[in-house]
């Protein structure tokens, strides 16, 4: 016998909760579930609903031992509800089921097949693989989903078609090992967990699922700000694990912003102070601070706090090296006749490349794994 645990995050779903729970429980009556001796465990996590969702969930649990109910005293978000549910789940396989009617729980009988055959450790249900029919709704919502999936693939070197899908099914030991790393409490959970799946080098499969999207009037909750948060999560959690070309592109973005700060600061300071040395030094110091803060936020977040004297020393050495290069390149380009803008722009470009190389391989080198 194998137990399938499905975590159902609940927030103001009194209209659909009872129906989706009853529909999900019917999985056990399907021929495929009977043949594979699959038993269900439903974990309902109420995220401080202000309607009757919690009461409905408790009534359902009272009448069925397969249902467990957890609740939050404060609304925290879908990601937080999932973490609570994952911790309480005991099944051999643990997946996610939304409390609305957008997804068909019987699709889990397809998702579970690669796990039962031990071909996969994680299975994603994709809304964008071939379907017979589908409901047409929001172009920009789909565009955002596919764009975030593409960016996630670029950072993880996976080739999935639907990173934002609700249907993610894990072997128990896989999701239990990932839980302690999860930080996102809202929809940022989707890219965050995908990045840790890629980092763990787990075997990942995809399966086409049916999808019946609801409108915002019908209760859809995800919005544009969640898309922006997902973008941040991809950069923040994925940067340090991305292939080198993607890391450099991200650092190019960081370095570009720092370079703009460097140039603008130098131009402003040139109208305030007459000392060329002072102007170059102050502009560089300001851009270095911006660069460092962005590196911590997006690329080297695992080094957000220095943990050794040696790391501090190596960082300061890179500042001295690049500061000297910035000064002398700018100085000699100005002597060669270039204007303030182009002299600073060219020295800043050299700084972008030099800073990435030094910080990647000198300040924040990857720790060698012991055999």
Coordinates of N, CA, C and O in Angstrom, one line a residue, residues 199 201 240-241 302 365-371:
X199 N 18.6 22.1 -7.7 CA 19.8 22.1 -6.9 C 20.1 20.7 -6.4 O 21.2 20.2 -6.3
X201 N 19.3 18.0 -7.8 CA 19.6 17.1 -8.9 C 18.6 15.9 -8.9 O 19.0 14.7 -9.1
X240 N 22.9 31.9 -7.4 CA 24.1 31.2 -6.9 C 24.3 29.9 -7.5 O 25.4 29.3 -7.5
X241 N 23.1 29.3 -8.0 CA 23.2 27.9 -8.6 C 23.1 27.9 -10.1 O 23.2 26.9 -10.7
X302 N 23.9 33.7 -0.2 CA 24.4 32.7 0.8 C 25.6 33.3 1.5 O 26.0 32.7 2.5
X365 N 34.4 31.9 -3.5 CA 34.6 30.7 -4.3 C 33.7 29.6 -3.8 O 33.3 29.5 -2.6
X366 N 33.3 28.6 -4.7 CA 32.5 27.5 -4.2 C 33.3 26.6 -3.4 O 34.5 26.3 -3.7
X367 N 32.7 26.1 -2.3 CA 33.4 25.2 -1.4 C 33.5 23.9 -2.0 O 32.6 23.3 -2.6
X368 N 34.7 23.3 -2.0 CA 35.0 22.0 -2.6 C 34.3 20.9 -1.7 O 34.5 20.9 -0.5
X369 N 33.6 20.0 -2.3 CA 33.0 18.9 -1.6 C 34.0 17.9 -1.2 O 34.9 17.5 -2.0
X370 N 34.0 17.4 0.1 CA 34.9 16.4 0.5 C 34.4 15.1 0.0 O 33.3 14.7 0.0
X371 N 35.4 14.3 -0.4 CA 35.0 12.9 -0.9 C 34.8 12.0 0.2 O 35.3 12.1 1.3

